[in-house]
CSV table of C-alpha atoms in Angstrom, one decimal:
chain,number,residue,atom,x,y,z
I,1,MET,CA,13.3,4.9,25.6
I,2,GLY,CA,16.3,5.2,23.6
I,3,ARG,CA,16.7,1.8,22.2
I,4,PHE,CA,13.3,1.7,21.6
I,5,LEU,CA,13.3,5.2,19.7
I,6,THR,CA,16.5,3.6,18.0
I,7,LYS,CA,14.6,0.8,16.7
I,8,ARG,CA,11.6,2.5,15.7
I,9,LEU,CA,14.5,4.8,13.7
I,10,ILE,CA,15.8,1.8,11.8
I,11,SER,CA,12.3,0.5,10.8
I,12,MET,CA,10.7,3.8,9.6
I,13,ILE,CA,14.5,4.1,7.5
I,14,LEU,CA,14.0,0.7,5.7
I,15,THR,CA,10.3,1.1,5.2
I,16,LEU,CA,10.4,4.0,3.9
I,17,PHE,CA,13.5,2.1,1.0
I,18,ILE,CA,10.8,-0.2,0.2
I,19,VAL,CA,8.2,2.3,-0.2
I,20,ILE,CA,10.8,4.2,-2.4
I,21,THR,CA,11.5,1.1,-4.3
I,22,ILE,CA,8.3,-0.5,-5.3
I,23,THR,CA,7.4,3.5,-6.0
I,24,PHE,CA,9.8,4.3,-8.2
I,25,PHE,CA,10.2,0.9,-10.5
I,26,LEU,CA,6.6,0.7,-10.8
I,27,MET,CA,6.6,4.3,-12.1
I,28,HIS,CA,8.9,3.1,-14.2
I,29,ALA,CA,6.8,-0.7,-15.6
I,30,ILE,CA,3.5,1.8,-16.3
I,31,PRO,CA,3.2,1.4,-20.3
I,32,GLY,CA,4.3,4.6,-21.9
I,33,GLY,CA,5.8,7.6,-20.4
I,34,PRO,CA,5.5,10.9,-18.8
I,35,PHE,CA,5.7,12.6,-22.3
I,36,THR,CA,3.5,9.9,-24.2
I,37,ARG,CA,0.5,12.5,-26.0
I,38,GLU,CA,-2.8,11.4,-27.4
I,39,LYS,CA,-0.8,13.4,-30.5
I,40,PRO,CA,2.2,12.1,-30.4
I,41,LEU,CA,5.3,14.1,-30.2
I,42,PRO,CA,8.1,14.5,-33.0
I,43,PRO,CA,10.7,11.6,-31.9
I,44,ALA,CA,13.1,14.5,-31.7
I,45,VAL,CA,11.6,16.5,-29.4
I,46,ILE,CA,11.0,13.4,-27.0
I,47,GLU,CA,14.5,12.5,-27.3
I,48,ALA,CA,15.4,16.2,-25.9
I,49,LEU,CA,13.0,16.0,-23.4
I,50,GLU,CA,14.5,12.6,-21.8
I,51,LYS,CA,17.9,14.2,-22.2
I,52,LYS,CA,17.0,16.8,-20.4
I,53,TYR,CA,15.1,15.1,-17.4
I,54,LYS,CA,18.1,12.1,-17.3
I,55,ILE,CA,15.5,9.3,-18.2
I,56,ASP,CA,17.4,8.3,-21.2
I,57,GLN,CA,19.6,6.8,-18.7
I,58,PRO,CA,19.9,3.2,-17.7
I,59,VAL,CA,17.0,2.3,-14.6
I,60,TYR,CA,19.4,1.4,-12.5
I,61,MET,CA,21.6,5.0,-12.8
I,62,GLN,CA,18.0,7.1,-12.3
I,63,TYR,CA,17.4,5.0,-9.4
I,64,ILE,CA,20.6,5.7,-7.5
I,65,ASP,CA,20.0,9.2,-8.6
I,66,TYR,CA,16.8,9.4,-6.9
I,67,LEU,CA,18.2,8.1,-3.9
I,68,LYS,CA,20.7,10.6,-3.7
I,69,GLY,CA,18.0,13.1,-4.1
I,70,VAL,CA,15.7,11.8,-1.3
I,71,LEU,CA,18.0,12.2,0.8
I,72,THR,CA,18.2,15.5,0.5
I,73,LEU,CA,14.8,16.3,0.1
I,74,ASP,CA,14.9,16.9,-3.3
I,75,PHE,CA,12.5,15.1,-5.4
I,76,GLY,CA,13.6,16.3,-8.9
I,77,PRO,CA,11.9,18.4,-11.5
I,78,SER,CA,7.8,18.2,-12.4
I,79,PHE,CA,7.6,16.8,-16.1
I,80,GLN,CA,4.9,18.8,-16.9
I,81,LYS,CA,5.1,22.0,-14.9
I,82,GLN,CA,8.1,23.8,-16.5
I,83,GLY,CA,10.4,24.9,-13.7
I,84,VAL,CA,8.9,23.9,-10.8
I,85,GLN,CA,10.5,21.0,-8.4
I,86,VAL,CA,8.1,18.5,-6.9
I,87,THR,CA,9.5,19.7,-3.5
I,88,ASP,CA,8.0,23.4,-3.9
I,89,LEU,CA,4.3,21.7,-5.1
I,90,ILE,CA,4.3,19.8,-1.9
I,91,TRP,CA,5.3,22.8,0.7
I,92,LYS,CA,3.0,24.8,-1.8
I,93,GLY,CA,0.2,22.4,-0.8
I,94,LEU,CA,0.7,21.2,2.4
I,95,PRO,CA,-0.1,24.5,3.8
I,96,VAL,CA,-3.9,23.9,2.3
I,97,SER,CA,-4.0,20.2,2.8
I,98,ALA,CA,-3.3,20.8,6.5
I,99,LYS,CA,-5.4,23.8,7.5
I,100,ILE,CA,-8.8,21.8,6.5
I,101,GLY,CA,-6.8,18.5,7.9
I,102,GLY,CA,-6.6,20.2,11.3
I,103,LEU,CA,-9.9,21.3,11.7
I,104,SER,CA,-11.2,17.9,10.7
I,105,VAL,CA,-9.2,16.1,13.1
I,106,LEU,CA,-10.0,18.8,15.8
I,107,GLY,CA,-13.5,18.5,15.2
I,108,ILE,CA,-13.2,14.6,15.1
I,109,ILE,CA,-11.5,14.5,18.7
I,110,ILE,CA,-13.8,17.3,20.0
I,111,LEU,CA,-17.3,15.5,19.0
I,112,GLY,CA,-16.6,12.0,17.9
I,113,ILE,CA,-14.9,11.1,21.7
I,114,PRO,CA,-17.4,12.8,23.7
I,115,LEU,CA,-20.6,11.6,21.3
I,116,GLY,CA,-19.5,7.9,22.0
I,117,ILE,CA,-18.9,8.6,25.6
I,118,ILE,CA,-22.5,9.6,26.2
I,119,SER,CA,-24.1,7.1,23.8
I,120,ALA,CA,-22.2,3.9,25.9
I,121,LEU,CA,-23.3,5.6,29.2
I,122,LYS,CA,-26.5,6.3,28.4
I,123,GLN,CA,-27.1,3.0,26.7
I,124,ASN,CA,-30.7,2.0,25.3
I,125,LYS,CA,-31.8,5.1,25.5
I,126,TRP,CA,-32.6,7.8,23.2
I,127,GLN,CA,-29.1,9.9,23.3
I,128,ASP,CA,-27.4,6.3,22.5
I,129,TYR,CA,-30.3,5.7,19.4
I,130,VAL,CA,-29.7,9.5,18.1
I,131,VAL,CA,-25.6,9.0,17.9
I,132,THR,CA,-26.1,5.4,16.5
I,133,ILE,CA,-27.7,6.3,13.8
I,134,VAL,CA,-25.9,9.3,13.1
I,135,ALA,CA,-22.5,7.6,13.3
I,136,THR,CA,-24.2,4.7,11.3
I,137,LEU,CA,-24.9,6.8,8.7
I,138,GLY,CA,-21.8,8.9,8.6
I,139,VAL,CA,-19.8,5.9,8.1
I,140,THR,CA,-21.9,4.6,5.0
I,141,ILE,CA,-21.9,7.8,3.0
I,142,PRO,CA,-18.2,7.7,1.6
I,143,SER,CA,-16.7,11.4,1.5
I,144,PHE,CA,-17.0,12.1,-2.0
I,145,VAL,CA,-20.8,11.6,-2.1
I,146,MET,CA,-20.9,13.7,1.5
I,147,ALA,CA,-18.8,16.2,-0.4
I,148,THR,CA,-21.4,16.1,-3.5
I,149,LEU,CA,-25.1,16.6,-0.9
I,150,ILE,CA,-23.3,20.0,1.0
I,151,ILE,CA,-22.6,21.3,-2.9
I,152,TYR,CA,-25.7,20.4,-4.1
I,153,ILE,CA,-28.0,21.2,-1.0
I,154,PHE,CA,-26.2,24.1,0.6
I,155,SER,CA,-24.3,25.7,-2.3
I,156,SER,CA,-26.9,25.1,-4.9
I,157,LYS,CA,-30.3,25.2,-3.4
I,158,LEU,CA,-29.7,27.3,-0.3
I,159,GLY,CA,-26.7,29.0,-1.4
I,160,ILE,CA,-25.9,29.6,2.1
I,161,LEU,CA,-22.1,27.6,1.7
I,162,PRO,CA,-19.9,28.1,-0.9
I,163,SER,CA,-19.0,25.5,-3.4
I,164,HIS,CA,-15.0,26.0,-4.2
I,165,GLY,CA,-11.9,27.8,-3.2
I,166,LEU,CA,-11.4,29.1,0.3
I,167,GLU,CA,-11.5,32.8,0.4
I,168,GLY,CA,-13.2,32.9,3.7
I,169,PRO,CA,-14.3,31.0,7.3
I,170,LYS,CA,-17.3,29.9,5.2
I,171,TYR,CA,-15.6,28.5,3.0
I,172,TYR,CA,-13.9,25.7,4.6
I,173,ILE,CA,-17.1,24.5,6.0
I,174,GLY,CA,-17.8,22.1,3.5
I,175,PRO,CA,-14.5,20.5,3.0
I,176,VAL,CA,-14.3,20.0,6.3
I,177,ILE,CA,-17.6,18.5,7.4
I,178,ALA,CA,-17.4,16.4,3.8
I,179,LEU,CA,-13.3,15.3,5.4
I,180,GLY,CA,-14.0,14.5,8.7
I,181,GLY,CA,-17.6,12.6,8.4
I,182,PHE,CA,-16.7,9.6,8.3
I,183,SER,CA,-13.7,9.4,11.1
I,184,LEU,CA,-16.3,11.3,13.2
I,185,ALA,CA,-18.7,8.7,13.1
I,186,PHE,CA,-16.1,6.1,13.4
I,187,VAL,CA,-14.5,7.7,16.4
I,188,ALA,CA,-17.8,8.0,17.9
I,189,ARG,CA,-18.6,3.9,17.6
I,190,LEU,CA,-15.1,3.3,18.3
I,191,VAL,CA,-15.4,5.1,21.7
I,192,ARG,CA,-18.8,3.6,22.2
I,193,SER,CA,-17.6,0.2,22.0
I,194,SER,CA,-14.6,0.4,23.8
I,195,MET,CA,-16.4,2.2,26.4
I,196,LEU,CA,-18.9,-0.3,26.3
I,197,GLU,CA,-16.8,-3.4,27.1
I,198,VAL,CA,-14.4,-1.3,29.6
I,199,MET,CA,-17.5,-0.3,31.8
I,200,ARG,CA,-18.1,-4.2,32.3
I,201,GLN,CA,-14.3,-5.3,33.6
I,202,ASP,CA,-14.2,-5.7,37.3
I,203,TYR,CA,-11.8,-3.0,38.5
I,204,ILE,CA,-14.6,-0.8,37.0
I,205,ARG,CA,-17.0,-2.6,39.6
I,206,THR,CA,-14.3,-2.4,42.4
I,207,ALA,CA,-13.4,1.2,41.9
I,208,ARG,CA,-17.3,2.1,42.5
I,209,ALA,CA,-17.7,-0.4,45.3
I,210,LYS,CA,-15.4,1.5,46.9
I,211,GLY,CA,-17.5,4.8,46.7
I,212,LEU,CA,-15.8,6.8,44.1
I,213,SER,CA,-17.7,9.3,42.7
I,214,GLU,CA,-18.9,8.5,39.0
I,215,PHE,CA,-17.0,11.0,37.5
I,216,VAL,CA,-13.5,9.6,38.5
I,217,VAL,CA,-14.6,6.3,38.0
I,218,ILE,CA,-15.2,7.3,33.9
I,219,GLY,CA,-12.9,9.8,33.6
I,220,LYS,CA,-9.5,8.1,36.1
I,221,HIS,CA,-10.3,4.5,35.6
I,222,ALA,CA,-12.4,3.8,32.3
I,223,LEU,CA,-11.6,6.5,29.5
I,224,LYS,CA,-8.0,5.7,29.5
I,225,ASN,CA,-8.2,2.7,28.5
I,226,ALA,CA,-11.2,2.7,26.6
I,227,LEU,CA,-9.3,5.2,24.4
I,228,ILE,CA,-5.9,3.0,23.4
I,229,PRO,CA,-8.4,1.3,20.3
I,230,VAL,CA,-9.0,4.9,19.2
I,231,VAL,CA,-5.5,6.0,19.9
I,232,THR,CA,-4.5,3.4,16.9
I,233,TYR,CA,-7.1,4.6,14.7
I,234,LEU,CA,-6.6,8.7,15.5
I,235,GLY,CA,-2.7,8.0,13.8
I,236,PRO,CA,-3.3,7.1,11.0
I,237,MET,CA,-6.4,8.8,10.1
I,238,ILE,CA,-4.8,12.0,11.1
I,239,ALA,CA,-1.9,11.5,8.6
I,240,ALA,CA,-4.1,10.6,6.0
I,241,ILE,CA,-6.8,13.5,7.0
I,242,LEU,CA,-3.8,16.3,7.0
I,243,THR,CA,-2.1,15.2,4.3
I,244,GLY,CA,-5.6,16.1,1.9
I,245,SER,CA,-8.3,14.1,0.9
I,246,PHE,CA,-7.1,13.7,-3.1
I,247,VAL,CA,-11.3,13.8,-3.7
I,248,VAL,CA,-12.4,16.3,-1.9
I,249,GLU,CA,-9.9,18.8,-2.3
I,250,ARG,CA,-10.8,18.0,-6.3
I,251,ILE,CA,-14.4,18.4,-5.9
I,252,PHE,CA,-14.3,21.5,-3.8
I,253,ALA,CA,-11.5,23.1,-6.0
I,254,ILE,CA,-9.1,23.4,-3.0
I,255,PRO,CA,-5.7,23.7,-4.4
I,256,GLY,CA,-3.9,21.4,-1.5
I,257,MET,CA,-1.7,18.3,-2.3
I,258,GLY,CA,-4.4,16.3,-3.5
I,259,LYS,CA,-5.2,18.8,-6.5
I,260,TYR,CA,-1.2,18.0,-7.6
I,261,PHE,CA,-1.7,14.5,-6.7
I,262,VAL,CA,-4.6,14.2,-8.9
I,263,GLU,CA,-3.4,16.2,-12.1
I,264,SER,CA,0.2,14.4,-11.8
I,265,VAL,CA,-1.7,10.9,-12.1
I,266,THR,CA,-4.0,12.2,-15.2
I,267,ASN,CA,-0.6,13.8,-16.8
I,268,ARG,CA,1.8,10.9,-15.9
I,269,ASP,CA,4.1,13.4,-14.0
I,270,TYR,CA,5.9,10.3,-12.3
I,271,THR,CA,7.9,12.5,-10.1
I,272,VAL,CA,5.2,14.3,-8.7
I,273,ILE,CA,3.7,11.0,-7.9
I,274,MET,CA,6.4,9.6,-6.6
I,275,GLY,CA,7.0,12.5,-4.5
I,276,VAL,CA,3.5,12.5,-2.8
I,277,THR,CA,4.0,9.0,-2.3
I,278,ILE,CA,7.1,9.2,-0.2
I,279,PHE,CA,6.0,12.3,1.6
I,280,TYR,CA,2.6,10.8,2.7
I,281,ALA,CA,4.4,7.7,3.4
I,282,ALA,CA,7.2,9.2,5.8
I,283,PHE,CA,4.1,11.4,7.7
I,284,LEU,CA,2.4,8.3,8.3
I,285,ILE,CA,5.4,6.3,9.6
I,286,LEU,CA,6.0,9.4,12.0
I,287,MET,CA,2.4,9.4,13.3
I,288,ILE,CA,2.6,5.4,14.2
I,289,LEU,CA,5.7,6.4,16.0
I,290,LEU,CA,3.9,8.5,17.8
I,291,VAL,CA,1.0,6.7,18.6
I,292,ASP,CA,2.9,4.3,19.8
I,293,VAL,CA,4.7,6.8,22.5
I,294,ILE,CA,1.2,7.7,23.1
I,295,TYR,CA,0.6,4.2,24.5
I,296,VAL,CA,3.1,4.1,26.9
I,297,LEU,CA,1.5,7.7,28.1
I,298,ILE,CA,-1.8,6.6,28.3
I,299,ASP,CA,-1.2,2.9,29.6
I,300,PRO,CA,1.5,2.6,32.1
I,301,ARG,CA,1.2,-1.2,31.4
I,302,ILE,CA,2.7,-0.6,28.2
I,303,LYS,CA,6.1,-0.6,28.3
I,304,PHE,CA,8.5,1.1,25.9
I,305,ASP,CA,10.7,-2.2,25.8
I,306,ASP,CA,7.6,-4.1,24.4
């Protein structure tokens, strides 16, 4: 266990270092600069701003300073928001994104897995057809289309759901459905196909031949193995959803991380772009590590040394 975690920790640090390096130099390779405007600023003003934010220094010196800052979780100041640090923006937007993302993940697990199991156990019956049709629709409709449909039908036409903001429980319904709809449908389909494959294995026939109840066969023998590919998908999915869907947050005017990221891209706020990207990468790597640990807990045949 200790050896496994040490190896993964080293791998995580190397991966993060590569992500930081690529992100930093890509930002500096983009034509223009953070102070480029449609109406150009006077050269003296640009010179003063570049001196203030230390971007008049050689790139390698900026890179070293940035690495030192990342080590202390200091991603530098925002180029567009006066007196605001990138770390403050992340901590301000993260709770909002995590709240919506957490509810979406909860809905995906509570609904997606049981729907997939029911669909597999009732194969070629009406329950299976209903779940399959709904899941197929879910994976074919992108989240931004789902968000637009929810606003048009339930906010604009029926007037039963708010179209923007997060001022009460009703305000969460639209963003949570739009954010989790695709993943819920995908998980249901994944569980269904995985369950169907597991249910055809010899050890399931053996368990039934021993006279075990169907509840024990499904819950103890089939479900554990069927959930392995689902866990693989859930790790990166949770990281993506908890850190916010940039488009969905933008459509519902939610002040989460997605709002700041979209604004930073349109305003060329390089430090915010880099900070959010590095934070997302670190969170994603952490979730993948968690998935590897859960593998062993679900299936004892998988060892940490593997």
